[in-house]
Amino acid sequence: MTKCIIRGFGRYAPKRIVTNFDLEKFVDTNDEWITTRTGIKQRHMAAEGESASDMATEAAKRALADAGMKAHELTHIIVGTFTPDSMIPSTACRVQQKLGIRDQMCVDVGAACSGFLYALETARGYLALHPESKILLACSEVITPRLNWEDRASCVLFGDAAGAVILTGKNAAGAEDTPRVLDIMLKADGSLGDLLMVNGGGSADPYKLGTIVDEEYFVQLEGREIFKHAVRKMSAACEEILEKNGVDKKEIDVLLPHQANFRIIDAVGRKFDIPAEKVFSNIDRYANTSAASIPVAFSEAVETGFIKKGDLVLLTAFGGGFTWGAALVQF
Ligand code: ACO
């Protein structure tokens, strides 16, 4: 199969930072509760009118610069998001427009917090069909306007951000074929979909003129249930991908999980006896940015040297749907 090489990383976070102490002023919560239950200390919030495509475009420009490529070289644009700019056009088409380019294939992938891994597998499929492809994969979420700020159990958990990668079938001339995606494994269980959803406005619950925007239109979740499933399913996905690829857990240099809750991250790391210093987390600064969380964390881990050349990196995610999975990347 054609290789899937990560040629560049980019990320973007809105300027506005809202700390737990800031939240205390308008939500019935406190820094101690949020910190001990989740590890979150602050989150970025999009400015009024700042859209998922605006943020994805910024992350994309940085990823293109990192890859040493121009936007017009791209053949495909894939955007992972559950907070698209609009129902039509897709956010990917908006990103294309904002990059000032035309004729690429543009598509959105919706898999909530597993969006990056689902989109990465989609990109691998395109590369298998068209080995010369140059793919922009951007995940971008503007979640904070989709939160019910009267529901303290959900509104403290999320933030806004975007992350992007450039993917090709081979590396630049003279460069080694790394970082390379070795394998991806994905699953879903739609029977558990009601535990985490934004229902209002979809075709199952369409709005009509004059509809009141109530809690149906915002993120609704069953935190405790999600917590249990997230730990179990991310651990099972990691186990499966390691076994399938004949990799011992001791060979993993970096575990980079979806950033939903530090206790979930910690529990998955412990299950695999992966020492804390090998587990990347930035949830304290970003909160849960859904599909954007892995590419944002990935970009930071590479830039700061947390991930080094030669490292074997294990990614894992879990999100609404439920969807989950794992991926192995050789640096
Ligand atoms: N501030 C203060 N108190 C709060 C808050 C808050 N923000 N939210 C809830 N509480 C209270 C509750 O009312 C409850 O009080 P009570 O005992 O008097 O009724 C108490 O805190 C305990 O609430 P629990 O829900 O039992 O708290 P728990 O320890 O389970 O932690 C949490 C909740 C952090 C949401 C956890 O379940 C979790 O992280 N779940 C998974 C994360 C998640 O749902 N992510 C959504 C996306 S999916 C994904 O990304 C994997």
Coordinates of C-alpha atoms and ligand atoms in Angstrom, one line a residue:
M1 CA 0.0 0.0 0.0
T2 CA 1.1 3.6 -0.7
K3 CA 2.8 5.1 2.3
C4 CA 1.2 8.0 4.2
I5 CA 3.9 10.4 5.2
I6 CA 3.2 13.4 7.4
R7 CA 5.1 16.3 5.7
G8 CA 4.1 19.2 7.9
F9 CA 2.2 20.1 11.1
G10 CA 0.4 23.3 12.0
R11 CA -2.0 24.5 14.8
Y12 CA -4.0 27.5 15.7
A13 CA -5.7 28.6 18.8
P14 CA -7.9 31.7 19.2
K15 CA -6.3 34.6 21.1
R16 CA -8.9 34.7 23.9
I17 CA -8.0 32.5 26.9
V18 CA -10.6 31.8 29.6
T19 CA -9.3 30.3 32.8
N20 CA -11.3 28.3 35.3
F21 CA -11.2 31.4 37.6
D22 CA -12.8 33.4 34.8
L23 CA -15.5 30.7 34.5
E24 CA -16.2 31.0 38.2
K25 CA -17.6 34.4 37.5
F26 CA -20.5 33.2 35.4
V27 CA -20.8 29.4 36.0
D28 CA -21.6 27.7 39.3
T29 CA -18.2 26.0 39.4
N30 CA -14.7 26.4 40.7
D31 CA -11.1 25.9 39.7
E32 CA -10.5 23.1 42.2
W33 CA -13.4 21.0 40.9
I34 CA -12.4 21.4 37.3
T35 CA -8.7 20.8 37.9
T36 CA -9.1 17.7 40.1
R37 CA -11.9 16.1 37.9
T38 CA -10.3 16.9 34.5
G39 CA -6.9 18.5 34.6
I40 CA -8.2 21.5 32.7
K41 CA -6.9 25.0 33.8
Q42 CA -7.9 27.1 30.8
R43 CA -9.4 27.0 27.3
H44 CA -9.2 29.2 24.1
M45 CA -12.4 30.7 22.9
A46 CA -13.1 31.8 19.3
A47 CA -13.8 35.5 18.7
E48 CA -17.3 36.5 17.7
G49 CA -17.7 35.4 14.1
E50 CA -14.5 33.4 14.0
S51 CA -15.4 30.2 12.2
A52 CA -14.1 26.6 12.0
S53 CA -12.8 27.4 8.5
D54 CA -11.0 30.5 9.6
M55 CA -9.1 28.5 12.2
A56 CA -8.5 25.5 9.9
T57 CA -7.1 27.9 7.3
E58 CA -4.6 29.4 9.8
A59 CA -3.5 25.9 10.9
A60 CA -3.3 24.8 7.3
K61 CA -1.1 27.7 6.3
R62 CA 1.3 26.8 9.1
A63 CA 1.3 23.1 8.1
L64 CA 2.0 24.1 4.5
A65 CA 4.9 26.3 5.6
D66 CA 6.2 23.5 7.8
A67 CA 6.0 21.1 4.8
G68 CA 7.7 23.7 2.5
M69 CA 4.7 23.5 0.1
K70 CA 2.3 25.9 -1.6
A71 CA -1.4 25.7 -1.2
H72 CA -1.9 25.3 -5.0
E73 CA 0.0 22.0 -4.9
L74 CA -2.8 20.4 -2.8
T75 CA -5.0 17.8 -4.4
H76 CA -7.4 17.1 -1.5
I77 CA -8.7 19.0 1.5
I78 CA -10.3 17.0 4.3
V79 CA -11.7 18.7 7.4
G80 CA -12.6 16.9 10.5
T81 CA -15.2 18.8 12.6
F82 CA -18.5 18.5 14.4
T83 CA -18.9 22.3 14.4
P84 CA -18.9 23.1 10.6
D85 CA -19.3 26.7 9.3
S86 CA -22.6 25.7 7.8
M87 CA -24.6 22.7 6.5
I88 CA -23.8 23.8 3.0
P89 CA -21.1 24.4 1.8
S90 CA -18.7 22.1 3.6
T91 CA -16.0 23.6 5.8
A92 CA -13.4 22.0 3.5
C93 CA -14.8 24.1 0.6
R94 CA -14.5 27.2 2.8
V95 CA -10.9 26.4 3.7
Q96 CA -10.2 26.0 0.0
Q97 CA -11.7 29.4 -0.8
K98 CA -9.8 31.0 2.1
L99 CA -6.5 29.5 0.8
G100 CA -7.3 31.0 -2.6
I101 CA -7.1 27.8 -4.5
R102 CA -9.5 25.7 -6.7
D103 CA -10.2 22.3 -8.1
Q104 CA -9.1 20.2 -5.1
M105 CA -11.5 17.5 -3.9
C106 CA -13.0 18.9 -0.6
V107 CA -14.9 16.9 2.0
D108 CA -15.8 17.1 5.7
V109 CA -15.5 14.0 8.0
G110 CA -17.7 13.9 11.1
A111 CA -16.6 11.5 13.8
A112 CA -16.6 14.0 16.8
C113 CA -13.5 13.6 19.0
S114 CA -12.2 10.7 16.8
G115 CA -12.4 13.0 13.8
F116 CA -8.6 13.2 13.2
L117 CA -8.1 9.4 13.2
Y118 CA -11.2 8.9 10.9
A119 CA -10.0 11.6 8.5
L120 CA -6.4 10.2 8.6
E121 CA -7.8 6.8 7.5
T122 CA -9.8 8.6 4.8
A123 CA -6.6 10.2 3.6
R124 CA -4.8 6.9 3.5
G125 CA -7.6 5.6 1.3
Y126 CA -7.1 8.5 -1.2
L127 CA -3.4 8.0 -1.2
A128 CA -3.9 4.3 -1.9
L129 CA -6.1 5.2 -4.9
H130 CA -4.0 8.2 -6.0
P131 CA -0.4 7.9 -4.8
E132 CA 0.6 11.4 -6.1
S133 CA -2.0 13.1 -3.9
K134 CA -1.0 16.0 -1.6
I135 CA -3.6 16.1 1.1
L136 CA -4.4 18.8 3.6
L137 CA -6.1 17.3 6.6
A138 CA -7.3 20.0 9.0
C139 CA -9.4 19.4 12.2
S140 CA -11.1 22.5 13.5
E141 CA -13.7 23.0 16.2
V142 CA -15.5 26.1 17.4
I143 CA -17.3 24.4 20.3
T144 CA -17.7 27.1 22.9
P145 CA -20.8 28.7 21.2
R146 CA -22.3 25.2 21.1
L147 CA -22.2 24.8 24.9
N148 CA -25.1 25.3 27.3
W149 CA -23.4 27.7 29.7
E150 CA -26.1 26.8 32.3
D151 CA -25.0 23.2 32.3
R152 CA -21.9 23.2 34.5
A153 CA -21.3 19.5 33.9
S154 CA -20.5 20.0 30.2
C155 CA -19.6 23.7 29.6
V156 CA -16.3 23.6 31.6
L157 CA -14.9 20.7 29.5
F158 CA -14.4 22.2 26.0
G159 CA -12.3 24.7 24.1
D160 CA -11.8 25.9 20.5
A161 CA -8.7 25.2 18.3
A162 CA -7.5 23.8 15.0
G163 CA -4.7 21.5 13.9
A164 CA -3.5 20.4 10.5
V165 CA -1.2 18.0 8.7
I166 CA 0.0 17.7 5.1
L167 CA 0.0 14.1 3.9
T168 CA 1.7 12.6 0.8
G169 CA 2.6 9.2 -0.5
K170 CA 6.4 10.0 -0.5
N171 CA 8.7 12.5 1.1
A172 CA 10.6 15.4 -0.4
A173 CA 13.5 14.4 -2.6
G174 CA 16.4 13.1 -0.4
A175 CA 14.3 12.9 2.8
E176 CA 13.5 9.6 4.6
D177 CA 9.9 8.3 4.4
T178 CA 9.1 9.5 8.0
P179 CA 7.0 10.4 9.9
R180 CA 4.9 7.6 8.5
V181 CA 1.5 6.3 9.5
L182 CA 2.0 2.6 9.9
D183 CA -1.5 1.5 10.7
I184 CA -4.9 2.7 11.9
M185 CA -7.8 0.9 13.5
L186 CA -11.2 2.4 13.9
K187 CA -14.5 1.4 15.4
A188 CA -18.0 2.7 16.3
D189 CA -21.1 1.8 18.3
G190 CA -24.1 3.8 17.2
S191 CA -26.3 2.2 19.9
L192 CA -24.5 4.5 22.4
G193 CA -25.0 7.6 20.4
D194 CA -27.5 9.3 22.8
L195 CA -24.8 9.6 25.5
L196 CA -23.1 12.5 23.7
M197 CA -25.0 14.6 21.2
V198 CA -26.1 17.8 19.7
N199 CA -29.5 16.9 18.4
G200 CA -31.4 20.1 17.6
G201 CA -31.3 21.4 14.0
G202 CA -30.5 18.0 12.5
S203 CA -33.0 16.2 10.2
A204 CA -34.2 14.1 13.2
D205 CA -35.1 17.3 15.1
P206 CA -35.4 20.0 12.4
Y207 CA -35.9 23.6 13.3
K208 CA -38.9 25.5 12.0
L209 CA -39.4 29.3 11.8
G210 CA -39.8 30.6 15.3
T211 CA -38.3 27.5 17.1
I212 CA -36.9 28.3 20.5
V213 CA -33.2 27.4 20.8
D214 CA -33.2 25.2 23.9
E215 CA -30.7 22.7 25.3
E216 CA -31.2 20.3 22.4
Y217 CA -29.1 22.7 20.3
F218 CA -26.1 22.4 22.6
V219 CA -23.7 19.7 23.6
Q220 CA -25.4 17.2 25.9
L221 CA -23.5 14.4 27.6
E222 CA -23.5 11.8 30.2
G223 CA -20.0 12.4 31.6
R224 CA -19.7 9.3 33.9
E225 CA -20.8 6.9 31.2
I226 CA -18.5 8.5 28.6
F227 CA -15.6 8.3 31.0
K228 CA -16.0 4.5 31.5
H229 CA -16.4 3.8 27.8
A230 CA -13.5 6.1 26.8
V231 CA -11.0 4.3 29.0
R232 CA -12.2 0.8 28.0
K233 CA -12.4 1.5 24.3
M234 CA -9.2 3.5 23.9
S235 CA -7.3 0.8 25.8
A236 CA -8.9 -2.0 23.7
A237 CA -8.1 -0.1 20.5
C238 CA -4.4 0.3 21.5
E239 CA -4.2 -3.3 22.5
E240 CA -5.6 -4.4 19.2
I241 CA -3.4 -2.3 17.0
L242 CA -0.2 -3.3 18.9
E243 CA -1.1 -7.0 18.6
K244 CA -2.0 -6.7 14.9
N245 CA 1.4 -5.0 14.2
G246 CA 3.4 -7.3 16.5
V247 CA 4.5 -4.3 18.7
D248 CA 5.2 -4.8 22.4
K249 CA 3.9 -2.0 24.6
K250 CA 7.5 -1.5 25.9
E251 CA 8.4 -0.4 22.3
I252 CA 6.0 2.6 22.5
D253 CA 8.1 5.8 22.9
V254 CA 5.1 8.3 23.1
L255 CA 1.4 7.8 23.8
L256 CA -0.6 10.7 22.5
P257 CA -4.3 10.3 23.3
H258 CA -7.3 12.5 22.6
Q259 CA -7.3 15.2 25.2
A260 CA -10.7 14.8 26.9
N261 CA -9.8 14.5 30.6
F262 CA -6.5 14.0 32.3
R263 CA -7.9 11.1 34.4
I264 CA -8.9 9.3 31.2
I265 CA -5.4 9.9 29.7
D266 CA -3.8 8.7 32.9
A267 CA -5.9 5.6 33.1
V268 CA -5.1 4.6 29.5
G269 CA -1.4 5.1 30.1
R270 CA -1.5 3.0 33.3
K271 CA -3.3 0.2 31.6
F272 CA -0.3 -0.1 29.2
D273 CA 2.4 0.5 31.9
I274 CA 3.5 3.5 29.8
P275 CA 5.4 5.8 32.2
A276 CA 3.8 9.3 32.7
E277 CA 6.8 11.0 31.1
K278 CA 6.0 9.2 27.8
V279 CA 2.4 10.4 27.7
F280 CA 1.8 13.7 26.0
S281 CA -0.9 16.0 27.4
N282 CA -1.8 19.6 26.9
I283 CA -5.4 19.4 28.3
D284 CA -4.5 21.9 31.0
R285 CA -4.1 24.7 28.4
Y286 CA -6.7 23.7 25.7
A287 CA -9.5 21.6 27.4
N288 CA -11.2 19.2 25.0
T289 CA -11.1 20.5 21.5
S290 CA -12.7 17.4 20.0
A291 CA -11.3 16.5 16.5
A292 CA -8.7 19.2 16.8
S293 CA -7.2 17.8 20.0
I294 CA -4.9 15.2 18.5
P295 CA -3.4 17.3 15.7
V296 CA -2.9 20.3 18.0
A297 CA -1.2 18.0 20.6
F298 CA 0.8 16.3 17.8
S299 CA 2.0 19.6 16.5
E300 CA 3.1 20.8 20.0
A301 CA 4.8 17.5 20.8
V302 CA 6.8 17.6 17.6
E303 CA 7.7 21.3 17.9
T304 CA 8.8 21.0 21.6
G305 CA 10.9 17.8 20.9
F306 CA 8.6 15.6 23.1
I307 CA 8.4 13.4 20.0
K308 CA 11.9 12.8 18.5
K309 CA 13.2 11.2 15.3
G310 CA 12.9 7.4 15.5
D311 CA 10.1 7.4 18.1
L312 CA 7.2 5.0 17.7
V313 CA 4.0 7.0 18.6
L314 CA 0.7 5.5 19.6
L315 CA -2.4 7.8 19.0
T316 CA -5.8 6.9 20.4
A317 CA -9.2 8.7 20.4
F318 CA -12.7 8.3 21.6
G319 CA -15.8 10.4 20.9
G320 CA -19.4 10.9 20.1
G321 CA -21.1 8.2 18.0
F322 CA -19.5 6.5 19.9
T323 CA -16.4 6.4 17.7
W324 CA -12.9 5.3 18.7
G325 CA -9.7 4.0 17.4
A326 CA -5.9 4.0 17.5
A327 CA -3.0 4.7 15.1
L328 CA 0.7 3.9 15.0
V329 CA 3.1 6.5 13.6
Q330 CA 6.8 5.9 13.0
F331 CA 8.9 9.1 13.4
Ligands
ACO1 N1 -18.3 22.4 38.9 C1 -18.6 22.0 40.1 N2 -19.4 20.9 40.4 C2 -19.8 20.2 39.3 C3 -19.5 20.6 38.0 C4 -18.7 21.7 37.8 N3 -18.4 22.1 36.6 N4 -20.1 19.7 37.2 C5 -20.7 18.7 37.9 N5 -20.5 19.1 39.2 C6 -21.0 18.3 40.4 C7 -22.2 17.5 40.1 O1 -23.4 18.2 40.1 C8 -22.1 16.4 41.1 O2 -22.7 17.0 42.3 P1 -23.6 16.0 43.3 O3 -22.7 14.9 43.7 O4 -23.9 17.0 44.4 O5 -24.8 15.7 42.4 C9 -20.6 16.3 41.4 O6 -20.0 17.4 40.8 C10 -20.1 15.0 40.7 O7 -20.4 15.0 39.4 P2 -20.0 13.8 38.5 O8 -20.6 13.9 37.2 O9 -20.2 12.5 39.2 O10 -18.4 14.0 38.4 P3 -17.3 13.0 37.8 O11 -16.3 12.8 38.8 O12 -17.9 11.9 37.1 O13 -16.6 14.0 36.7 C11 -16.6 14.6 34.4 C12 -17.4 14.6 35.7 C13 -15.4 15.5 34.5 C14 -17.5 15.2 33.3 C15 -16.2 13.2 34.0 O14 -17.3 12.3 34.0 C16 -15.6 13.1 32.6 O15 -14.5 13.6 32.4 N6 -16.3 12.5 31.6 C17 -15.8 12.3 30.3 C18 -15.5 13.6 29.6 C19 -16.6 13.9 28.6 O16 -17.7 13.6 28.8 N7 -16.1 14.4 27.5 C20 -17.1 14.8 26.4 C21 -16.5 14.4 25.1 S1 -16.2 12.7 24.9 C22 -14.6 12.6 24.9 O17 -14.0 13.6 24.6 C23 -14.0 11.4 25.3

